[in-house]
Coordinates of N, CA and C and ligand atoms in Angstrom, one line a residue:
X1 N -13.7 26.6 83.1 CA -13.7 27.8 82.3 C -14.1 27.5 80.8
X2 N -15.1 28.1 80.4 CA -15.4 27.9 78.5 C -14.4 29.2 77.6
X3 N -13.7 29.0 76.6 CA -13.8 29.8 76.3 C -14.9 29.8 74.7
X4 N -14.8 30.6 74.5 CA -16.0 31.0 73.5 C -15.6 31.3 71.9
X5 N -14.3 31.3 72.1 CA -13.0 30.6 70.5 C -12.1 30.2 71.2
X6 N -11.5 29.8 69.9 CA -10.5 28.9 70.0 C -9.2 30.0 70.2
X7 N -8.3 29.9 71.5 CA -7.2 30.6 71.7 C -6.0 30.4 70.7
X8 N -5.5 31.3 70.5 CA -4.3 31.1 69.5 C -3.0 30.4 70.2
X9 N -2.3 29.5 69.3 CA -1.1 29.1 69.6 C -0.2 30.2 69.7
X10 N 1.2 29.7 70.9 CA 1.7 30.9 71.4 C 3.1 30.6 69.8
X11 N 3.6 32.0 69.5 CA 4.4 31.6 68.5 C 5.6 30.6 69.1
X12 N 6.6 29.9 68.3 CA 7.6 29.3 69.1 C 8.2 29.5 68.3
X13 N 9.9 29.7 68.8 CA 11.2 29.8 67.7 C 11.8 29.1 68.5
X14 N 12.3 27.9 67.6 CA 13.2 27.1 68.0 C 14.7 27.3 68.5
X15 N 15.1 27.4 69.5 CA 16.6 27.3 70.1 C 17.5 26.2 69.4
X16 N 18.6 26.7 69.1 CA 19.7 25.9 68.5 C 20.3 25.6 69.3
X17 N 20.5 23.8 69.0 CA 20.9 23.0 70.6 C 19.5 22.5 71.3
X18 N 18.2 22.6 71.2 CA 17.0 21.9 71.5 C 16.6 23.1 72.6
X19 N 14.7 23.0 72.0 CA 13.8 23.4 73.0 C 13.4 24.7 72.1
X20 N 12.2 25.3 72.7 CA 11.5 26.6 71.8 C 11.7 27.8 72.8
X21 N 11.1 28.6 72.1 CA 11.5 29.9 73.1 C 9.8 30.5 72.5
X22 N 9.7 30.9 73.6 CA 7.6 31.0 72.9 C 7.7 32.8 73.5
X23 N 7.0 33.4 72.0 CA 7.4 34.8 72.3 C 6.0 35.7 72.4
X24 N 6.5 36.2 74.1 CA 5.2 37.4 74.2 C 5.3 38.4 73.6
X25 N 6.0 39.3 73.2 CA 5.8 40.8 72.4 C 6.9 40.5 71.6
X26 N 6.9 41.5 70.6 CA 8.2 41.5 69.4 C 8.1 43.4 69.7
X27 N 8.8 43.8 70.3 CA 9.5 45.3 70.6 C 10.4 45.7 69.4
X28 N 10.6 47.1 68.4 CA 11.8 47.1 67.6 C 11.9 48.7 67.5
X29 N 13.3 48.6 67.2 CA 13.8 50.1 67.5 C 14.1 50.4 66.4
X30 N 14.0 51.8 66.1 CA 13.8 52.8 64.6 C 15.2 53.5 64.5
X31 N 15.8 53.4 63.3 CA 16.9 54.3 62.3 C 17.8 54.3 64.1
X32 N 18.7 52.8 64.3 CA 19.8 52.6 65.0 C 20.8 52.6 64.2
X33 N 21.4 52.7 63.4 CA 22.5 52.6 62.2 C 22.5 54.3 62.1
X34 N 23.4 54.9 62.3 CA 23.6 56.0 61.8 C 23.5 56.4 60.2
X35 N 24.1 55.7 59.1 CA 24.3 55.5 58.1 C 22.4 55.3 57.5
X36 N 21.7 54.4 58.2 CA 21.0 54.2 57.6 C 19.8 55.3 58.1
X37 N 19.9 55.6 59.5 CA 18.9 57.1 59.9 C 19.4 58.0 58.8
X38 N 20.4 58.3 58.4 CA 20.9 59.4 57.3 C 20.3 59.5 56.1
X39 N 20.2 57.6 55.8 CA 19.2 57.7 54.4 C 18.2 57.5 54.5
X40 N 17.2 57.8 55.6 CA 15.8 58.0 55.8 C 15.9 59.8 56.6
X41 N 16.5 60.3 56.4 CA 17.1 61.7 55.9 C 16.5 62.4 58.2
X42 N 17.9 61.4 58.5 CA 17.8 61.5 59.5 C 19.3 62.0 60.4
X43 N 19.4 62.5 61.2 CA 21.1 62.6 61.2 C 21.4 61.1 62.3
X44 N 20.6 60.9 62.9 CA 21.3 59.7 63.6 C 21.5 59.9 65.5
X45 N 21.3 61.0 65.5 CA 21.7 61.8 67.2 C 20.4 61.8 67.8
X46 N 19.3 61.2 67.4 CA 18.1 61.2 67.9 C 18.1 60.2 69.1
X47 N 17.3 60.5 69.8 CA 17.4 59.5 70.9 C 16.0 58.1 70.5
X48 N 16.5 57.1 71.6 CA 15.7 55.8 70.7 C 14.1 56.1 70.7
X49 N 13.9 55.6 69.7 CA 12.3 55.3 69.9 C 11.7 53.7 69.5
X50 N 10.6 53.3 69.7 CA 10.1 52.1 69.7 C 8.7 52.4 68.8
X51 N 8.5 50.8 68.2 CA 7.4 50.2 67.5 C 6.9 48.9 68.0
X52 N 5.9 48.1 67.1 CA 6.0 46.9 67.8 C 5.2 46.2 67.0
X53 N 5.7 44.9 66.9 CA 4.8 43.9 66.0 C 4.2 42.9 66.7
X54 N 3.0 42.6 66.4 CA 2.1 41.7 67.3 C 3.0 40.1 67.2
X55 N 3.1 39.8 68.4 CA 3.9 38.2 68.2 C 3.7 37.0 67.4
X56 N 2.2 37.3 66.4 CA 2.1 36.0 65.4 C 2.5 37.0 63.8
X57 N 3.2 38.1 64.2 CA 4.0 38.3 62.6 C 5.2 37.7 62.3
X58 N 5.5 36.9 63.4 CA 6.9 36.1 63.0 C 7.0 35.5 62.0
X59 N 7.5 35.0 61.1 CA 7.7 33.5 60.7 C 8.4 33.0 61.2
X60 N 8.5 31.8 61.3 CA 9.6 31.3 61.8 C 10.3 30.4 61.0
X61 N 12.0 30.6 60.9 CA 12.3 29.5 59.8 C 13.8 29.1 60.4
X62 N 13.3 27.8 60.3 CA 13.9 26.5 61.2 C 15.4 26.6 60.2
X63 N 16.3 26.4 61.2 CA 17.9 26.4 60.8 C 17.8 25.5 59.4
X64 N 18.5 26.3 57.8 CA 18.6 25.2 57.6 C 17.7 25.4 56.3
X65 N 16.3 25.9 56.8 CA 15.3 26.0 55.8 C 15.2 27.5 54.7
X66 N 14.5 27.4 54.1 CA 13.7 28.9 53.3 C 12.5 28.7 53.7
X67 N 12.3 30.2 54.3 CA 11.1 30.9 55.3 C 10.4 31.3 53.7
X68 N 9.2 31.2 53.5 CA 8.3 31.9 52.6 C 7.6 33.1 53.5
X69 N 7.3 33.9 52.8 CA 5.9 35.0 53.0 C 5.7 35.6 51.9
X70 N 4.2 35.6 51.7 CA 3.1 36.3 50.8 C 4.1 38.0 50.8
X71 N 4.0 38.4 49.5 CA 3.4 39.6 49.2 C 3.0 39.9 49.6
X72 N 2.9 41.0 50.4 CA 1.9 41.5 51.6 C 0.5 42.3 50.5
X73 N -0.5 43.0 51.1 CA -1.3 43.4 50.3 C -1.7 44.9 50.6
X74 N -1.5 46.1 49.9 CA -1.9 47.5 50.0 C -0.2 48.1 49.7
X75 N 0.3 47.5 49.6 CA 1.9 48.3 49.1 C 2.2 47.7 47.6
X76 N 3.2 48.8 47.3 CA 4.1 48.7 46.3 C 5.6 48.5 46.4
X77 N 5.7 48.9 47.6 CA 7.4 49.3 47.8 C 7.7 48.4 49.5
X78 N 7.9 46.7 49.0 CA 7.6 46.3 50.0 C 9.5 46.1 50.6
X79 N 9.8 46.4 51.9 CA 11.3 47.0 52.1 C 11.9 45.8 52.9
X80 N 13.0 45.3 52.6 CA 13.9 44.5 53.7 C 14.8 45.2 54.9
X81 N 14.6 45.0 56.1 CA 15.6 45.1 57.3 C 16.0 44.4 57.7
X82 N 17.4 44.2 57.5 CA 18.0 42.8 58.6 C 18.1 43.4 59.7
X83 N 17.9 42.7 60.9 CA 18.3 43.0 61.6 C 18.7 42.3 63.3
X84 N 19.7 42.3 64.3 CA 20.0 41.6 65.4 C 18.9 41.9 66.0
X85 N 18.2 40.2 66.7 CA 17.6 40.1 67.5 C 17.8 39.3 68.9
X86 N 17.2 40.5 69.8 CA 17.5 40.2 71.3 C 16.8 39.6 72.2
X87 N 16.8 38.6 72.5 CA 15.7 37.0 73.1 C 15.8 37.6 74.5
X88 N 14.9 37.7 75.1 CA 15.1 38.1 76.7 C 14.8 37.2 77.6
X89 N 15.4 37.1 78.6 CA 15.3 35.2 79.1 C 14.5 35.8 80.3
X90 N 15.0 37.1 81.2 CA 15.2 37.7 82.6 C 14.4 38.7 82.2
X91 N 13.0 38.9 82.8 CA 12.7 40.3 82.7 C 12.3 41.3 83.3
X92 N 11.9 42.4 83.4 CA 12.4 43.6 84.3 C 12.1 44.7 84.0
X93 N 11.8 46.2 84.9 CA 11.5 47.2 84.6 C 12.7 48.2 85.1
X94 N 12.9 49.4 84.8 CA 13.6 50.4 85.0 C 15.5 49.3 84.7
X95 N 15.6 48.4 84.1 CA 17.0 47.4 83.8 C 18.0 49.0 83.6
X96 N 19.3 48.9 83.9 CA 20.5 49.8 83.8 C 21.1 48.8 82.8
X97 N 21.7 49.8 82.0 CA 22.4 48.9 80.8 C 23.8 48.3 81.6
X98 N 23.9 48.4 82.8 CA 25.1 48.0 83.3 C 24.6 46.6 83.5
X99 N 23.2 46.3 83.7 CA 23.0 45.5 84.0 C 22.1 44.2 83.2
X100 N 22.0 44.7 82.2 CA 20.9 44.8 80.7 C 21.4 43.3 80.4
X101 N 22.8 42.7 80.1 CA 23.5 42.0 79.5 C 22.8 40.1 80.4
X102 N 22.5 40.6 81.8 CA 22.2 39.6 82.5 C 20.9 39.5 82.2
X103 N 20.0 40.1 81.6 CA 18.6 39.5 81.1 C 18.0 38.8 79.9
X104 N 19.6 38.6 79.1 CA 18.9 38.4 77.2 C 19.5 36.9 77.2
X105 N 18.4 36.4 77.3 CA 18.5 34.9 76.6 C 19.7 34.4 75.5
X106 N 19.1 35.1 74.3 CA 20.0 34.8 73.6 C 19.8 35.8 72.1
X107 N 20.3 35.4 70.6 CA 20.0 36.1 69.8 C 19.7 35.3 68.9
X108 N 19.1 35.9 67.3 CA 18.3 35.6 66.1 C 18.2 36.5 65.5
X109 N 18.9 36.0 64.0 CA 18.7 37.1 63.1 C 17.3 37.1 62.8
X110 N 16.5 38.8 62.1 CA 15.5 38.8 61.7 C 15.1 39.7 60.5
X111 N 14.1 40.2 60.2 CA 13.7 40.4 59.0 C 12.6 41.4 59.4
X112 N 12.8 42.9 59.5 CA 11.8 44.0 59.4 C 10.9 44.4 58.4
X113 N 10.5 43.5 57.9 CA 9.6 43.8 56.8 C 8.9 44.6 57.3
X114 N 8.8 46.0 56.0 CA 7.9 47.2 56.0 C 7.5 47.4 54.7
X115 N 6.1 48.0 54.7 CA 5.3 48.6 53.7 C 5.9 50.1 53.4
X116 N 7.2 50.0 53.0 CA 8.0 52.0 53.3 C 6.3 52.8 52.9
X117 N 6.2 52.3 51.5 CA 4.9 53.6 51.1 C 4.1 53.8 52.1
X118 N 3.7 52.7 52.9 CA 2.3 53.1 53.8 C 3.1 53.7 54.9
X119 N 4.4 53.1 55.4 CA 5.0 54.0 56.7 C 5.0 55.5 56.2
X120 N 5.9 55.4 55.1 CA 5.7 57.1 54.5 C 4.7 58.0 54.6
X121 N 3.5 57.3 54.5 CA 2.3 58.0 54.1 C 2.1 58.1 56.0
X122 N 1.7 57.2 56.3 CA 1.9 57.6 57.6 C 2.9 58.6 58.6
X123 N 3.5 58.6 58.1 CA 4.4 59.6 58.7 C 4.4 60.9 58.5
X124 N 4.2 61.0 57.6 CA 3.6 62.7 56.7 C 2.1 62.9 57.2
X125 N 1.1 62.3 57.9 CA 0.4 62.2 58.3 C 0.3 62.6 59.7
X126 N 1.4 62.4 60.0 CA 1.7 62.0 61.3 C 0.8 61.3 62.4
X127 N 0.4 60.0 61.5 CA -0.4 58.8 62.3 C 0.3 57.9 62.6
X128 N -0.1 56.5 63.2 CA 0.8 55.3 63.7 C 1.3 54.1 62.7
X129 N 2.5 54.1 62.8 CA 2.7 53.2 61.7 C 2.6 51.9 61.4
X130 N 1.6 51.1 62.4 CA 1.2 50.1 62.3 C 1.2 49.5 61.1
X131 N 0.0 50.3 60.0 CA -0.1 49.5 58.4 C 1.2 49.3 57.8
X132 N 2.1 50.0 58.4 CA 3.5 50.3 57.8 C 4.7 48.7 57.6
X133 N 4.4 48.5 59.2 CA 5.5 47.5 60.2 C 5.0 46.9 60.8
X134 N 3.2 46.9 61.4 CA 3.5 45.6 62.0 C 2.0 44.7 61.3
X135 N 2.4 44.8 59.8 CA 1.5 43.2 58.9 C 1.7 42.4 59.0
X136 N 0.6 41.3 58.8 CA 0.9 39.8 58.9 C 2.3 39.3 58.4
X137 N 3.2 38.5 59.1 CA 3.9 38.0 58.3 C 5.3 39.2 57.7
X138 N 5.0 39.9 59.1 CA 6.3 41.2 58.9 C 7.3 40.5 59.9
X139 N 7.8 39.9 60.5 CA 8.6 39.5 61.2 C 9.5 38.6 61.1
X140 N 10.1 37.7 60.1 CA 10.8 36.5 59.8 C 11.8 36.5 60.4
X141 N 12.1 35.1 61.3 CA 13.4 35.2 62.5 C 13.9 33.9 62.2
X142 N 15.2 33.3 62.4 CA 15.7 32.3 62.8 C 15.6 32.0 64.2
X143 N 16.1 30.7 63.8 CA 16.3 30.2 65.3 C 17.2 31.2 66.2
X144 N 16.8 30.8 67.5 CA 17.4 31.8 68.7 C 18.6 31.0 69.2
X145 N 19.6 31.7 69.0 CA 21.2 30.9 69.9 C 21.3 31.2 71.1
X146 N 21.2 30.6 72.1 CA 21.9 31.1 73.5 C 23.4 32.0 73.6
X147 N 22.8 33.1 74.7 CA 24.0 33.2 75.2 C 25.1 32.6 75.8
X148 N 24.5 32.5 76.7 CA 25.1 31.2 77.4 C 26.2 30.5 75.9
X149 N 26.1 30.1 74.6 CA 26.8 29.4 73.7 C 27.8 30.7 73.1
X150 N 26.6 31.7 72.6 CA 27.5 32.7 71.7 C 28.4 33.7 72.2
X151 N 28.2 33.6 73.7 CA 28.5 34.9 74.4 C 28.1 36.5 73.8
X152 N 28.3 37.8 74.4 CA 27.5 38.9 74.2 C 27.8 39.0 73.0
X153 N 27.3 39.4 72.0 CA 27.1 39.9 70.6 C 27.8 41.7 70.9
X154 N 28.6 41.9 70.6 CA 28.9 43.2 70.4 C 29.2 43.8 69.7
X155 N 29.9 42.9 68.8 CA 30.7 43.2 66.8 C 30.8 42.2 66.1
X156 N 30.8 42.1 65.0 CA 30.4 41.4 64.1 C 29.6 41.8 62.8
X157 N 29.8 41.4 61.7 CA 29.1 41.4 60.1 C 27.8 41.3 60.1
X158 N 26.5 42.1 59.7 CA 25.3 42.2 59.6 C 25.3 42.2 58.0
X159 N 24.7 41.4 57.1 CA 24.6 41.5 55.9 C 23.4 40.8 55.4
X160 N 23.0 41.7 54.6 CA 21.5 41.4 53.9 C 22.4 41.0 52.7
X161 N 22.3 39.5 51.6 CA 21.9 39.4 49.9 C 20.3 39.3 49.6
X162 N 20.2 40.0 48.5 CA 18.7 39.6 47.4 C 19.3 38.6 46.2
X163 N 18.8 37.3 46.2 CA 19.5 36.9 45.2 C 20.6 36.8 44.3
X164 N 21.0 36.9 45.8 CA 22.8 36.6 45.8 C 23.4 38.0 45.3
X165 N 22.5 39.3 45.5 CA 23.8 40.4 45.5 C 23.2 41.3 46.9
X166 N 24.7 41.6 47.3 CA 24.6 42.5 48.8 C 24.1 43.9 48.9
X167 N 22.9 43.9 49.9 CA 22.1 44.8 49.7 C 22.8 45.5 50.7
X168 N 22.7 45.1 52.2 CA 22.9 45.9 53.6 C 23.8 45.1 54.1
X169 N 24.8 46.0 54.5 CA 26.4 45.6 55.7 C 26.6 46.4 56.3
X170 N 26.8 46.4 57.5 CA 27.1 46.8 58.5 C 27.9 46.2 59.7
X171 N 28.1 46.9 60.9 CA 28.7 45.6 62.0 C 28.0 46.4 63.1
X172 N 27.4 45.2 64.1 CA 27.1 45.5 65.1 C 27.8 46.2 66.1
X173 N 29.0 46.2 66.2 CA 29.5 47.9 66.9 C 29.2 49.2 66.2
X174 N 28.5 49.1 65.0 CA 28.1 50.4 64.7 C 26.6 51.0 65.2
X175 N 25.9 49.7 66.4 CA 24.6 50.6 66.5 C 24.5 51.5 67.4
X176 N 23.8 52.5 67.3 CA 23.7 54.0 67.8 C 23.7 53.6 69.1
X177 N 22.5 52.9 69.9 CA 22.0 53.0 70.8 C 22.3 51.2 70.6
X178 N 23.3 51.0 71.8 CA 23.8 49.8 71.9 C 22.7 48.7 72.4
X179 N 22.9 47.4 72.8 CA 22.0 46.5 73.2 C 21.6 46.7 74.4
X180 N 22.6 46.8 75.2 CA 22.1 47.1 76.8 C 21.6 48.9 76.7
X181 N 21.9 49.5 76.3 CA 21.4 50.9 75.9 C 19.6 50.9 75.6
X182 N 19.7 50.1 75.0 CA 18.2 49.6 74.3 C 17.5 48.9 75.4
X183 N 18.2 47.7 76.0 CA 17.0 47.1 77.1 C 17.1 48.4 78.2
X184 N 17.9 49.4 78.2 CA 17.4 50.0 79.4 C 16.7 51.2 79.2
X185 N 16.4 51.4 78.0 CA 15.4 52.7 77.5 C 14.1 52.0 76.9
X186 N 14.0 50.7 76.6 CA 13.0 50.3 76.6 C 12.4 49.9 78.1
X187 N 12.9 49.4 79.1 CA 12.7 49.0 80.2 C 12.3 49.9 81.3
X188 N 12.7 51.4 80.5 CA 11.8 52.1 81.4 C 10.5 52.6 80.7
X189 N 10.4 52.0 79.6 CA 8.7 52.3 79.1 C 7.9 51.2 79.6
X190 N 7.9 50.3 79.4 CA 7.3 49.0 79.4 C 8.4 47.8 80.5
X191 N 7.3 47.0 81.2 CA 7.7 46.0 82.1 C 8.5 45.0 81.2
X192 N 10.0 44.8 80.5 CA 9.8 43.2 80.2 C 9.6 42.2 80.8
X193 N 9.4 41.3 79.9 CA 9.0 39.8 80.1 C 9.7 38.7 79.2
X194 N 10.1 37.9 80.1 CA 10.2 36.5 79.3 C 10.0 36.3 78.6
X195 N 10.7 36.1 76.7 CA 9.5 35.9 75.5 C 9.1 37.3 74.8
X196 N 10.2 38.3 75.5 CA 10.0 39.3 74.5 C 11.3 39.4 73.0
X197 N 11.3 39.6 72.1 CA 11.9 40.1 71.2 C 12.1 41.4 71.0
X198 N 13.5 41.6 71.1 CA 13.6 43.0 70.3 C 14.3 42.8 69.2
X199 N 13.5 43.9 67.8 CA 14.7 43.9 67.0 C 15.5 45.4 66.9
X200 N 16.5 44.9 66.8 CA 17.5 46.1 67.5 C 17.8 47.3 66.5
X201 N 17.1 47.3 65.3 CA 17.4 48.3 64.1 C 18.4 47.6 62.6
X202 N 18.5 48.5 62.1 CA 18.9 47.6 60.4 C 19.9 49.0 59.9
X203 N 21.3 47.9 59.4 CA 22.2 49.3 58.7 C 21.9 49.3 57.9
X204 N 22.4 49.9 57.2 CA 22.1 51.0 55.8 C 21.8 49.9 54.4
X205 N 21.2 50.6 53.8 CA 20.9 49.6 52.3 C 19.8 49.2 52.0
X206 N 18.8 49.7 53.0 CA 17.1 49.1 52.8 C 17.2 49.3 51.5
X207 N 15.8 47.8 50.7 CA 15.7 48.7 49.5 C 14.1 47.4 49.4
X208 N 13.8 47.5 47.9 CA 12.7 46.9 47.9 C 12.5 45.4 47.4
X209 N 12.0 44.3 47.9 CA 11.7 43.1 47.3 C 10.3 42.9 46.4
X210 N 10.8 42.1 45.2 CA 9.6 42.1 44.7 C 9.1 40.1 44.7
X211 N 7.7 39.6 44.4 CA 7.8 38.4 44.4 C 8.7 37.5 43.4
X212 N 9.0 36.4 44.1 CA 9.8 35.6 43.7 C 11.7 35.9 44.4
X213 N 11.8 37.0 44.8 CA 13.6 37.5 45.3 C 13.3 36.1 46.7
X214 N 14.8 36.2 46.9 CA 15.1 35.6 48.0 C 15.8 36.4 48.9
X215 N 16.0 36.4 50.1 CA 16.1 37.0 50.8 C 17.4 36.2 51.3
X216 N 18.6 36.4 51.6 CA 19.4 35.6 52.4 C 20.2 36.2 53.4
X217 N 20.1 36.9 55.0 CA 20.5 37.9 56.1 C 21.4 36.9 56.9
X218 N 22.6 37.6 57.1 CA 23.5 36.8 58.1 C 23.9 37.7 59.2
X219 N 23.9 37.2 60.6 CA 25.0 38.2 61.7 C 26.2 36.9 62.1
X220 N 27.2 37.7 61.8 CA 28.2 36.6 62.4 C 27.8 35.9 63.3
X221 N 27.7 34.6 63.7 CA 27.6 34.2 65.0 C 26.4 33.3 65.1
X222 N 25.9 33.8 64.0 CA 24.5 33.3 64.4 C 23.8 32.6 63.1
X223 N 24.7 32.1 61.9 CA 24.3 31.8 60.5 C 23.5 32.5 59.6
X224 N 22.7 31.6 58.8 CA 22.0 32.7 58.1 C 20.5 32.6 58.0
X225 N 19.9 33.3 57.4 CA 18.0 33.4 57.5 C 18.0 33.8 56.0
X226 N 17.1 32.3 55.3 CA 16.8 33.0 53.9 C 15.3 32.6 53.8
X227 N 15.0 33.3 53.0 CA 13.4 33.8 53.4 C 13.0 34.6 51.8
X228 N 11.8 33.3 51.2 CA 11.5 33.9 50.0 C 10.6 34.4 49.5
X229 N 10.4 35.4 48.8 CA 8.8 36.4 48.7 C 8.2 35.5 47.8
X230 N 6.7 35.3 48.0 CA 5.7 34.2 46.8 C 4.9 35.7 46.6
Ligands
MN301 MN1 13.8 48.1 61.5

C-alpha cells in the first residue's frame, strides 16, 4: 500500500502507573453543572447534548509538567472549562447507565477551551460551533488514572485557579446528567470505541484567559493540570 502523505500520529496520553492510552474521538457534553447552564442563561433541566473535538486538539501534559498553548487566533474572549474526563477502555452502542461504569477505562482532568465570542456568534446564528470548541489546541488533558486504581469517580472537588486565584468549584455529584447517564445517551447516538474521551461538562465560573495566565485545574483523585497561555 503507498500512501500519498504522511499519516498523522495517533494522539497518546499517558497512564499513571505506565503505558499510553491513544485517543480516537474526544466527545463533550454542554452546560452539565446546573449552576453553570444558569450562567449561560440556561435553567439546567435540558436534556444532554453533544459537541466534539477532533483528537489532535489535545495537548497533552505529562504528570508533573506545564502544558503550554498558543493564543488561539480569531477571538477575544478566549474561556477556561475544567472539566472530568472519561477514558473508555470497553466500547459499545445503545450502553444502559446500569451498565456504563463497566466500559470507562479510567479518568483525566481536562481543559475546554472555547472561543465564547465565536461560540456566541455562532449560536445566535444558529450555526455549528465548531470555530467555537473544537481549535487547534482546545483540548489540554492530564494523564489518565485507571479505574481499576481510583475506583468510580462520583464526588469529589472540581476546581479551576488562574494564577493562583479560584475561578470554578464545584463537585462532581453535582453533574446534571451523571457519568453513566452520559455514556448511555451518548451510546445511543454514536458506536463507542476504545480511545474515546468524553469531557463530561464544567461547573460554574467560566471566565476569560488572557496570554501569559496560568491555568492550574484539579479533580480530587486525580491531581492537578497546569497549563500556560503564550
Ligand atoms: Mn465544556
Amino acid at each position: 500500500m503507498t500512501l500519498v502523505v504522511t499519516p498523522h500520529a495517533p494522539t497518546l496520553v499517558p497512564v499513571a502507573g505506565g503505558g499510553n492510552y491513544p485517543v480516537h474521538r474526544i466527545y463533550c457534553v454542554g452546560r452539565n453543572y446546573a449552576e453553570h447552564a444558569q450562567e449561560m442563561g440556561f435553567t439546567g433541566r435540558e436534556p444532554p447534548f453533544f459537541f466534539m473535538k477532533p483528537a489532535d486538539a489535545a495537548v497533552v501534559v505529562p504528570d508533573g509538567e506545564t502544558g503550554v498553548i498558543d493564543y488561539p487566533t480569531l477571538t477575544a474572549n478566549l474561556h477556561h472549562e475544567i472539566e472530568l474526563v472519561v477514558a473508555i477502555g470497553t466500547g459499545g452502542a445503545g450502553i444502559r447507565a446500569a451498565d456504563a461504569a463497566g466500559h470507562i477505562y479510567g479518568y483525566a482532568i481536562g481543559l475546554d477551551m472555547t472561543r465564547r465570542d465565536l461560540q456566541g456568534e455562532m449560536k445566535k446564528q444558529g450555526r455549528p460551533w465548531c470555530i467555537g470548541k473544537a481549535f487547534d489546541q482546545s483540548a489540554p488533558i492530564g494523564p489518565i488514572h485507571p479505574k481499576a486504581v481510583t475506583g468510580e469517580l462520583l464526588r469529589g472537588a472540581i476546581t479551576l485557579d488562574v494564577n493562583g486565584v479560584r475561578r470554578q468549584k464545584g463537585d462532581l455529584s453535582e453533574l446534571i446528567w451523571s457519568v453513566n447517564e452520559t455514556i448511555e445517551h451518548l451510546s445511543a447516538a454514536w458506536t463507542l470505541q476504545p480511545g474515546d474521551l468524553i469531557f463530561t461538562g464544567t461547573p460554574a465560573g467560566v471566565a476569560a484567559v488572557v496570554r501569559a495566565d496560568v491555568m492550574e485545574g484539579s479533580v480530587a483523585g486525580l491531581g492537578t493540570l497546569r497549563v500556560a497561555v503564550r
